[in-house]
GROMACS .gro file of C-alpha atoms in nm:
model
  187
    1MET     CA    1   1.083  -0.003   0.913
    2SER     CA    2   0.985   0.325   1.079
    3GLY     CA    3   0.931   0.656   0.907
    4PRO     CA    4   0.947   1.020   1.013
    5LEU     CA    5   0.567   1.040   1.033
    6ASP     CA    6   0.494   0.716   1.220
    7GLY     CA    7   0.181   0.764   1.429
    8LYS     CA    8   0.078   1.082   1.248
    9ARG     CA    9  -0.254   1.125   1.067
   10ILE     CA   10  -0.296   1.347   0.763
   11LEU     CA   11  -0.625   1.459   0.605
   12VAL     CA   12  -0.632   1.525   0.229
   13LEU     CA   13  -0.936   1.741   0.149
   14ALA     CA   14  -1.066   1.696  -0.206
   15THR     CA   15  -1.369   1.661  -0.428
   16ASN     CA   16  -1.429   1.582  -0.793
   17GLY     CA   17  -1.187   1.773  -1.014
   18PHE     CA   18  -0.875   1.758  -0.797
   19GLU     CA   19  -0.552   1.765  -1.000
   20GLN     CA   20  -0.453   1.397  -1.014
   21SER     CA   21  -0.085   1.431  -0.921
   22GLU     CA   22  -0.154   1.694  -0.655
   23LEU     CA   23  -0.358   1.443  -0.455
   24GLU     CA   24  -0.177   1.119  -0.538
   25VAL     CA   25   0.185   1.233  -0.491
   26PRO     CA   26   0.136   1.389  -0.143
   27ARG     CA   27  -0.090   1.101  -0.035
   28ASP     CA   28   0.169   0.844  -0.142
   29ARG     CA   29   0.477   1.031  -0.009
   30LEU     CA   30   0.315   1.093   0.329
   31LYS     CA   31   0.214   0.725   0.353
   32GLU     CA   32   0.570   0.624   0.261
   33ALA     CA   33   0.688   0.848   0.548
   34GLY     CA   34   0.472   0.647   0.788
   35ALA     CA   35   0.157   0.861   0.816
   36ARG     CA   36  -0.196   0.735   0.795
   37VAL     CA   37  -0.356   0.944   0.520
   38ASP     CA   38  -0.732   0.980   0.477
   39VAL     CA   39  -0.896   1.132   0.170
   40VAL     CA   40  -1.190   1.336   0.298
   41SER     CA   41  -1.461   1.472   0.068
   42PRO     CA   42  -1.814   1.610   0.065
   43GLU     CA   43  -1.873   1.320  -0.178
   44SER     CA   44  -1.887   0.955  -0.075
   45GLY     CA   45  -1.748   0.644  -0.242
   46GLU     CA   46  -1.502   0.779  -0.498
   47ILE     CA   47  -1.403   1.113  -0.642
   48LYS     CA   48  -1.259   1.164  -0.987
   49GLY     CA   49  -0.943   1.354  -1.062
   50TRP     CA   50  -0.849   1.585  -1.345
   51ASP     CA   51  -0.530   1.474  -1.519
   52LYS     CA   52  -0.381   1.773  -1.705
   53LYS     CA   53  -0.639   1.811  -1.985
   54ASP     CA   54  -0.911   1.553  -1.919
   55TRP     CA   55  -1.077   1.352  -1.645
   56GLY     CA   56  -0.839   1.123  -1.460
   57ARG     CA   57  -0.867   0.826  -1.228
   58PRO     CA   58  -1.104   0.782  -0.936
   59VAL     CA   59  -0.972   0.790  -0.580
   60LYS     CA   60  -1.144   0.623  -0.285
   61VAL     CA   61  -1.292   0.856  -0.022
   62ASP     CA   62  -1.192   0.734   0.324
   63ARG     CA   63  -1.417   0.960   0.530
   64PRO     CA   64  -1.702   1.197   0.451
   65LEU     CA   65  -1.642   1.564   0.524
   66ALA     CA   66  -1.937   1.563   0.766
   67ASP     CA   67  -1.747   1.315   0.988
   68ALA     CA   68  -1.402   1.475   0.968
   69ARG     CA   69  -1.265   1.655   1.274
   70GLU     CA   70  -0.945   1.852   1.310
   71ALA     CA   71  -0.882   1.683   1.647
   72ASP     CA   72  -0.832   1.348   1.470
   73TYR     CA   73  -0.543   1.467   1.249
   74ASP     CA   74  -0.201   1.631   1.258
   75ALA     CA   75  -0.223   1.815   0.923
   76ILE     CA   76  -0.448   1.897   0.630
   77VAL     CA   77  -0.345   1.898   0.262
   78VAL     CA   78  -0.549   2.071  -0.011
   79PRO     CA   79  -0.472   1.960  -0.368
   80GLY     CA   80  -0.527   2.209  -0.646
   81GLY     CA   81  -0.651   2.198  -0.997
   82GLN     CA   82  -0.899   2.469  -1.086
   83ILE     CA   83  -1.210   2.270  -1.003
   84ASN     CA   84  -1.131   2.118  -0.661
   85PRO     CA   85  -1.059   2.428  -0.450
   86ASP     CA   86  -1.325   2.632  -0.629
   87LEU     CA   87  -1.593   2.378  -0.532
   88LEU     CA   88  -1.455   2.332  -0.180
   89ARG     CA   89  -1.446   2.705  -0.102
   90ALA     CA   90  -1.823   2.708  -0.156
   91GLU     CA   91  -1.864   2.432   0.110
   92PRO     CA   92  -1.890   2.594   0.455
   93ALA     CA   93  -1.780   2.270   0.628
   94ALA     CA   94  -1.462   2.256   0.416
   95VAL     CA   95  -1.377   2.620   0.490
   96GLU     CA   96  -1.441   2.570   0.862
   97LEU     CA   97  -1.225   2.257   0.869
   98VAL     CA   98  -0.925   2.437   0.713
   99LYS     CA   99  -0.968   2.723   0.961
  100ALA     CA  100  -0.987   2.475   1.252
  101PHE     CA  101  -0.651   2.320   1.155
  102TYR     CA  102  -0.494   2.663   1.125
  103ASP     CA  103  -0.638   2.785   1.456
  104ALA     CA  104  -0.509   2.468   1.629
  105GLY     CA  105  -0.154   2.543   1.508
  106LYS     CA  106  -0.146   2.235   1.287
  107THR     CA  107   0.017   2.208   0.946
  108VAL     CA  108  -0.199   2.344   0.664
  109ALA     CA  109  -0.069   2.272   0.313
  110ALA     CA  110  -0.209   2.373  -0.027
  111VAL     CA  111  -0.073   2.347  -0.380
  112CYS     CA  112  -0.150   2.521  -0.710
  113HIS     CA  113  -0.506   2.664  -0.687
  114GLY     CA  114  -0.548   2.510  -0.337
  115PRO     CA  115  -0.464   2.843  -0.167
  116TRP     CA  116  -0.807   2.967  -0.282
  117LEU     CA  117  -0.946   2.762   0.009
  118LEU     CA  118  -0.696   2.925   0.250
  119VAL     CA  119  -0.808   3.266   0.126
  120GLU     CA  120  -1.173   3.171   0.182
  121ALA     CA  121  -1.089   3.049   0.534
  122GLY     CA  122  -0.942   3.392   0.614
  123ILE     CA  123  -0.594   3.264   0.696
  124ALA     CA  124  -0.389   3.427   0.417
  125LYS     CA  125  -0.365   3.777   0.564
  126GLY     CA  126  -0.012   3.864   0.670
  127ARG     CA  127   0.126   3.522   0.569
  128ARG     CA  128   0.400   3.439   0.321
  129MET     CA  129   0.247   3.222   0.046
  130THR     CA  130   0.280   3.107  -0.311
  131SER     CA  131   0.028   2.962  -0.555
  132TYR     CA  132  -0.030   2.896  -0.920
  133HIS     CA  133   0.044   3.223  -1.097
  134SER     CA  134  -0.315   3.276  -1.217
  135ILE     CA  135  -0.447   3.318  -0.860
  136ARG     CA  136  -0.161   3.538  -0.739
  137THR     CA  137  -0.387   3.846  -0.738
  138ASP     CA  138  -0.649   3.663  -0.527
  139VAL     CA  139  -0.383   3.564  -0.274
  140VAL     CA  140  -0.236   3.917  -0.263
  141ASN     CA  141  -0.582   4.075  -0.234
  142ALA     CA  142  -0.644   3.849   0.068
  143GLY     CA  143  -0.346   4.015   0.238
  144ALA     CA  144  -0.076   3.751   0.184
  145ARG     CA  145   0.281   3.830   0.085
  146TRP     CA  146   0.302   3.627  -0.237
  147GLU     CA  147   0.640   3.483  -0.339
  148ASP     CA  148   0.742   3.324  -0.668
  149ALA     CA  149   0.902   3.012  -0.519
  150GLU     CA  150   0.841   2.638  -0.556
  151VAL     CA  151   0.743   2.608  -0.189
  152VAL     CA  152   0.683   2.874   0.075
  153THR     CA  153   0.655   2.785   0.443
  154ASP     CA  154   0.529   3.030   0.704
  155ASN     CA  155   0.500   2.884   1.054
  156GLY     CA  156   0.324   2.562   0.955
  157LEU     CA  157   0.148   2.705   0.650
  158VAL     CA  158   0.294   2.531   0.342
  159THR     CA  159   0.207   2.646  -0.011
  160SER     CA  160   0.340   2.538  -0.347
  161ARG     CA  161   0.303   2.660  -0.705
  162LYS     CA  162   0.244   2.363  -0.933
  163PRO     CA  163   0.278   1.987  -0.991
  164ASP     CA  164   0.648   2.023  -1.084
  165ASP     CA  165   0.714   2.126  -0.722
  166LEU     CA  166   0.542   1.832  -0.548
  167GLU     CA  167   0.853   1.656  -0.414
  168ALA     CA  168   0.970   1.975  -0.239
  169PHE     CA  169   0.611   2.037  -0.121
  170CYS     CA  170   0.592   1.690   0.036
  171ALA     CA  171   0.932   1.727   0.203
  172LYS     CA  172   0.818   2.054   0.365
  173ILE     CA  173   0.491   1.898   0.484
  174ILE     CA  174   0.687   1.618   0.650
  175GLU     CA  175   0.922   1.870   0.813
  176GLU     CA  176   0.636   2.086   0.944
  177VAL     CA  177   0.436   1.792   1.080
  178ARG     CA  178   0.746   1.665   1.260
  179GLU     CA  179   0.788   2.008   1.425
  180GLY     CA  180   0.442   1.973   1.578
  181ARG     CA  181   0.201   2.251   1.658
  182HIS     CA  182   0.291   2.602   1.553
  183GLN     CA  183   0.233   2.911   1.762
  184ARG     CA  184   0.072   3.165   1.531
  185ARG     CA  185   0.048   3.532   1.608
  186ALA     CA  186  -0.241   3.728   1.470
  187ALA     CA  187  -0.152   3.861   1.127
   0.00000   0.00000   0.00000
C-alpha cells in the first residue's frame, strides 16, 4: 500500500527531555504516511522523553546530529517540551541544521516550545507562527506574527501550540512536504 509521503525522508530533531507525544505522534503518523523518519540527536544510543510530569520512555536515535545533513531529507520536525528546544538552541549544529532546511525551502515544523529553536535560527521574523502560550512573547520579540491557532502554516513553516493539536499538526506537515520546496521571500 502506498502513502502520500512514499520516498520522502523526515528528520526529527530531539534530545533528552522532548515531550513524549510531540516526538512519537509525528514520527508514527509520518511513517504511516510512507515517509522514512530518522530521530537525530546530539546524543547517541537513546534519548529519554518527558511525559507530562515525569520522565517518559526512551527513543532510539537513528543518526547523530554530527552526521545529519539537510540534503538527505525533505523536512525537519522539532518536538517541544520545555527541555528539548532549550537544550537544542544552545547547540550550534542544531541551530544551523534548522536554518539550512529553511534556507533550502524545505518544510520546517515545530510544536509547543519547539519554536524557540526557530527563533534561535533567525527564521521567525516576518512569519506567521504559533507556539505554546508561555513562549508567545519570545516568538513575537523575534519578529513573528503570533496567532492563537492549533496550527499555523506560512509557506512551508508549520507551527503548533500543544499536544492536543498533534493530529492537525501532522496533517499539515504531510501537506507541506507533498507540495515540495517553498520559495521564501526575505521577511
